[in-house]
Amino acid sequence: MAEGESCNASAREQKEDFEIVDRNQIPNVTELKSGEKEKTGAEAGWSAPIFSLAKKASENLSVSYGNALKSAALVGLVSKQVSNDSTAKTTLKYHAMEERANLMNMMKLSIKVLIQAALSLGRTLDSDFPPLQQFFVVMEHCLKHGLKVKKSFIGQNKSFFGPLELVEKLCPEASDIATSVKNLPELKTAVGRGRAWLYLALMQKKLADYLKVLLDHKHLLSEFYEPDALMMEEEGAVIVGLLVGLNVIDANLCLKGEDLDSQVGVIDFSLYLKDTQNNDDLKQDGGITAVLDQKHYVEELNRHLSCTVGDLQSKIDCLEKTNSKLQEELAAATDRISSLQEEQQQLKQQNELIRERSEKSVEVTKQDTKVELDTYKQSRQGLDEMYTDVWKQLKEEKRIRMELEKELELQIGMKTEMEIAMKLLEKDTHEKQDTLVALRQQLEEVKAINLQMFHKSQNSESSLQVKKETISSFEGKTHEMLSTMKQMEERLQHAEKAQQVAEEKCNRMKQEFAGKIEAWRQHITQLDSQCSALEKELKSEKEQRQTLQQELHQEKDTTALLKTELQQVEGLKKELRKLQDEKRQLEKICEEQEQALQEMGLHLSQSKLKMEDIKEVNKALKGHTWLKDDEATSCKQCEKEFSISRRKHHCRNCGDIFCNTCSSNELALPSYPKPVRVCDTCHTLLLQRCSSNSA
């Protein structure tokens, strides 16, 4: 009993929602016949197609009631023990079938009336257009059919906006509609939001596509609809197919300022009652609307073609401007190249002048070095002579010492005097040893100076290749001097040994030496004077060596200047190389610009060819006509007859009518901003044309 009461309650709710399904309002066949006899004038008010649709709806109702009675009788004969719950369920099923059929017929009527009214009007539709308002009312009833009641803490909620929200998840293109509906502050109820969603989908011409997406996912719709609802059965797919025809209509609906929450969805049947006298006018209006449609189609094609021509002309102007800019850049580049060539010639002249100056300076330095070498040689000869004199004096001293030794051998008897004399001689020998040490230090300094001179001469050899021969000769002389110095050292060593021997002999002869002290003193003073003279000569030699060192420093400065001049010459060579590289780069740029100009010329020729192709396409498109729906009964390609399942589709390129399989391709045409439906033949032709243009 509880289940029966719930079924009855749901049936009552469905009756409250759908006013069209009231049985008292639907006429039977007998009532229609009696109405024909009594009211002949009213028969003239119905148009033929609407009358036939009403007839079909009434017949469907009578057949459904007859079948229900028969099934009820059969059920009574077969099993009398069936409960009242099963009978209630069967009645509800038949009731839902009748509602679905009636709603589908009303949707057909509303769509047909809306398309006819829109074509006769010949402009975009507003929200105040009555057939459009009635279409939205019928659509709302179709979406409300079989909706489940959702309970919340506020109360029971039953709105068709819930399943429409699923479209945003299934189809990302519908996200704009959902966001715009949610952002409208005037909408406060779910019913108002659902109506606004339908308005926006119709303006986008995608209402059929969105509902088709919903029907493809019926497992999601089962959360919102009962199993016998219109959206869950085949009638929903039929309605979606009917809604595709609304893509012909252009609607401009303003949502601001309209109270969508409080509108009452009542179907007005007066729109579907028309006079028979207006049938001829309607046919004439249909022909005029078809001609107007063709005219609008051709005008749109011409407008899009003119836009494309304008775009191509603007592109050609841009190409001409770029060509002029490139020519100006070419002229500037040629001027720059000529200026760079002039600068290169000037730099060559400057390089030649610098080379001449450097050669002159090198010759002058060579002459100076020759003079300095001559002076150095002369100074070396003087030093050699001085060394020979010193050796002679040393030999004389040795000879004198030998004579003294002989005299000391003779004067052995004078011991006491010889001791005093030996003390004095010891003092004198110590002084002489000091002088010899000083002379050795001076000789070591001379060696160090000679070594420094040798190293400096080697450095000058690495810096200047021209002075190699002179420096090599100088090195030979230095080696000779070193050998002479070594010989001098050996002689000094021999002298020291002889002195040691003499000292030993003096030690032996101390007892023998006694007299001749005064003569020795005089001789010693003479030797002191000779030593002072030798010191003066050594000082003069040091001064000469200092002068020679200064001259060597000057030579180093001159060599440094020569190096800097050589570095400048190398820098000039590098600058010449850089200028040559820049010249090559400029030549490459000139070649690339010439190639770019050639490519620009090819692009211009290709654009001219494209313009001619577009003109030919425009001429060809002007010849196409938009075929009427009534003129085609079968597909032009496969020649299969059209039916409810096999619908008519216009090719947006040639205007002929095809079935869905023969016109399933989409391409972007000049007259349409987005890809539109095209037949297979036009698809292949357009693809061939695009491939030939790209080639």
Tab-separated table of N, CA and C in Angstrom, residues 1 12 33 37 41 46 79 96 102 114 140 167 192 254 328 355 372 379 385 401 420 459 486 604 614 628 677-678 688:
chain	number	residue	atom	x	y	z
A	1	MET	N	0.829	-1.208	0.000
A	1	MET	CA	0.000	0.000	0.000
A	1	MET	C	0.856	1.248	0.000
A	12	ARG	N	0.818	12.356	-9.275
A	12	ARG	CA	0.239	13.682	-9.034
A	12	ARG	C	1.256	14.788	-9.284
A	33	LYS	N	-14.667	14.049	-34.455
A	33	LYS	CA	-15.653	13.891	-35.546
A	33	LYS	C	-16.865	14.764	-35.312
A	37	LYS	N	-18.453	18.132	-37.514
A	37	LYS	CA	-19.806	18.400	-38.007
A	37	LYS	C	-20.335	19.716	-37.493
A	41	GLY	N	-16.121	25.972	-39.234
A	41	GLY	CA	-15.220	27.145	-39.243
A	41	GLY	C	-13.939	26.895	-38.478
A	46	TRP	N	-7.279	25.246	-38.491
A	46	TRP	CA	-6.120	24.341	-38.312
A	46	TRP	C	-5.392	24.203	-39.635
A	79	SER	N	-4.000	-14.416	-14.446
A	79	SER	CA	-3.724	-14.507	-13.007
A	79	SER	C	-4.555	-13.485	-12.280
A	96	ALA	N	3.624	7.383	-18.590
A	96	ALA	CA	4.899	8.015	-18.969
A	96	ALA	C	5.119	7.951	-20.472
A	102	ASN	N	3.539	12.827	-26.331
A	102	ASN	CA	2.941	14.163	-26.444
A	102	ASN	C	4.011	15.261	-26.418
A	114	LEU	N	8.719	27.796	-34.960
A	114	LEU	CA	9.802	28.753	-34.697
A	114	LEU	C	10.667	28.975	-35.937
A	140	GLU	N	11.636	23.315	-21.518
A	140	GLU	CA	11.690	23.186	-20.055
A	140	GLU	C	10.854	22.004	-19.576
A	167	VAL	N	27.230	19.185	-18.241
A	167	VAL	CA	27.788	19.485	-19.572
A	167	VAL	C	29.157	20.142	-19.444
A	192	GLY	N	15.848	29.554	-12.762
A	192	GLY	CA	16.318	30.718	-13.525
A	192	GLY	C	17.673	30.461	-14.161
A	254	CYS	N	18.944	39.005	-24.528
A	254	CYS	CA	19.540	39.796	-23.449
A	254	CYS	C	19.041	39.249	-22.111
A	328	GLU	N	66.255	50.298	-49.150
A	328	GLU	CA	66.953	51.379	-48.443
A	328	GLU	C	68.124	50.834	-47.631
A	355	ARG	N	105.517	51.730	-41.539
A	355	ARG	CA	106.585	50.789	-41.884
A	355	ARG	C	107.863	51.535	-42.285
A	372	GLU	N	128.378	52.125	-30.852
A	372	GLU	CA	128.575	51.730	-29.455
A	372	GLU	C	129.476	50.508	-29.344
A	379	SER	N	137.275	50.378	-25.635
A	379	SER	CA	137.426	50.342	-24.175
A	379	SER	C	137.982	48.999	-23.722
A	385	GLU	N	145.193	46.424	-22.220
A	385	GLU	CA	146.522	47.040	-22.040
A	385	GLU	C	146.808	47.277	-20.572
A	401	ARG	N	161.521	40.559	-5.393
A	401	ARG	CA	161.473	39.690	-4.230
A	401	ARG	C	162.590	38.640	-4.305
A	420	ILE	N	163.888	42.812	14.029
A	420	ILE	CA	163.106	44.062	13.926
A	420	ILE	C	162.621	44.250	12.475
A	459	ASN	N	119.776	38.722	-23.532
A	459	ASN	CA	118.410	39.268	-23.634
A	459	ASN	C	118.229	40.096	-24.896
A	486	LYS	N	140.327	33.699	-15.841
A	486	LYS	CA	140.697	32.430	-15.205
A	486	LYS	C	142.218	32.270	-15.146
A	604	LEU	N	55.431	37.541	-53.747
A	604	LEU	CA	54.494	38.442	-54.430
A	604	LEU	C	53.816	37.728	-55.598
A	614	ILE	N	41.371	32.923	-55.826
A	614	ILE	CA	40.229	33.361	-55.001
A	614	ILE	C	39.139	33.971	-55.876
A	628	LYS	N	16.356	23.841	-51.411
A	628	LYS	CA	15.326	23.831	-50.373
A	628	LYS	C	15.194	22.444	-49.768
A	677	ARG	N	29.962	22.016	-41.887
A	677	ARG	CA	29.682	20.730	-42.550
A	677	ARG	C	29.858	20.875	-44.060
A	678	VAL	N	30.541	19.895	-44.665
A	678	VAL	CA	30.824	19.889	-46.107
A	678	VAL	C	30.631	18.458	-46.602
A	688	GLN	N	42.251	19.166	-52.324
A	688	GLN	CA	43.148	19.215	-53.485
A	688	GLN	C	43.569	20.640	-53.800
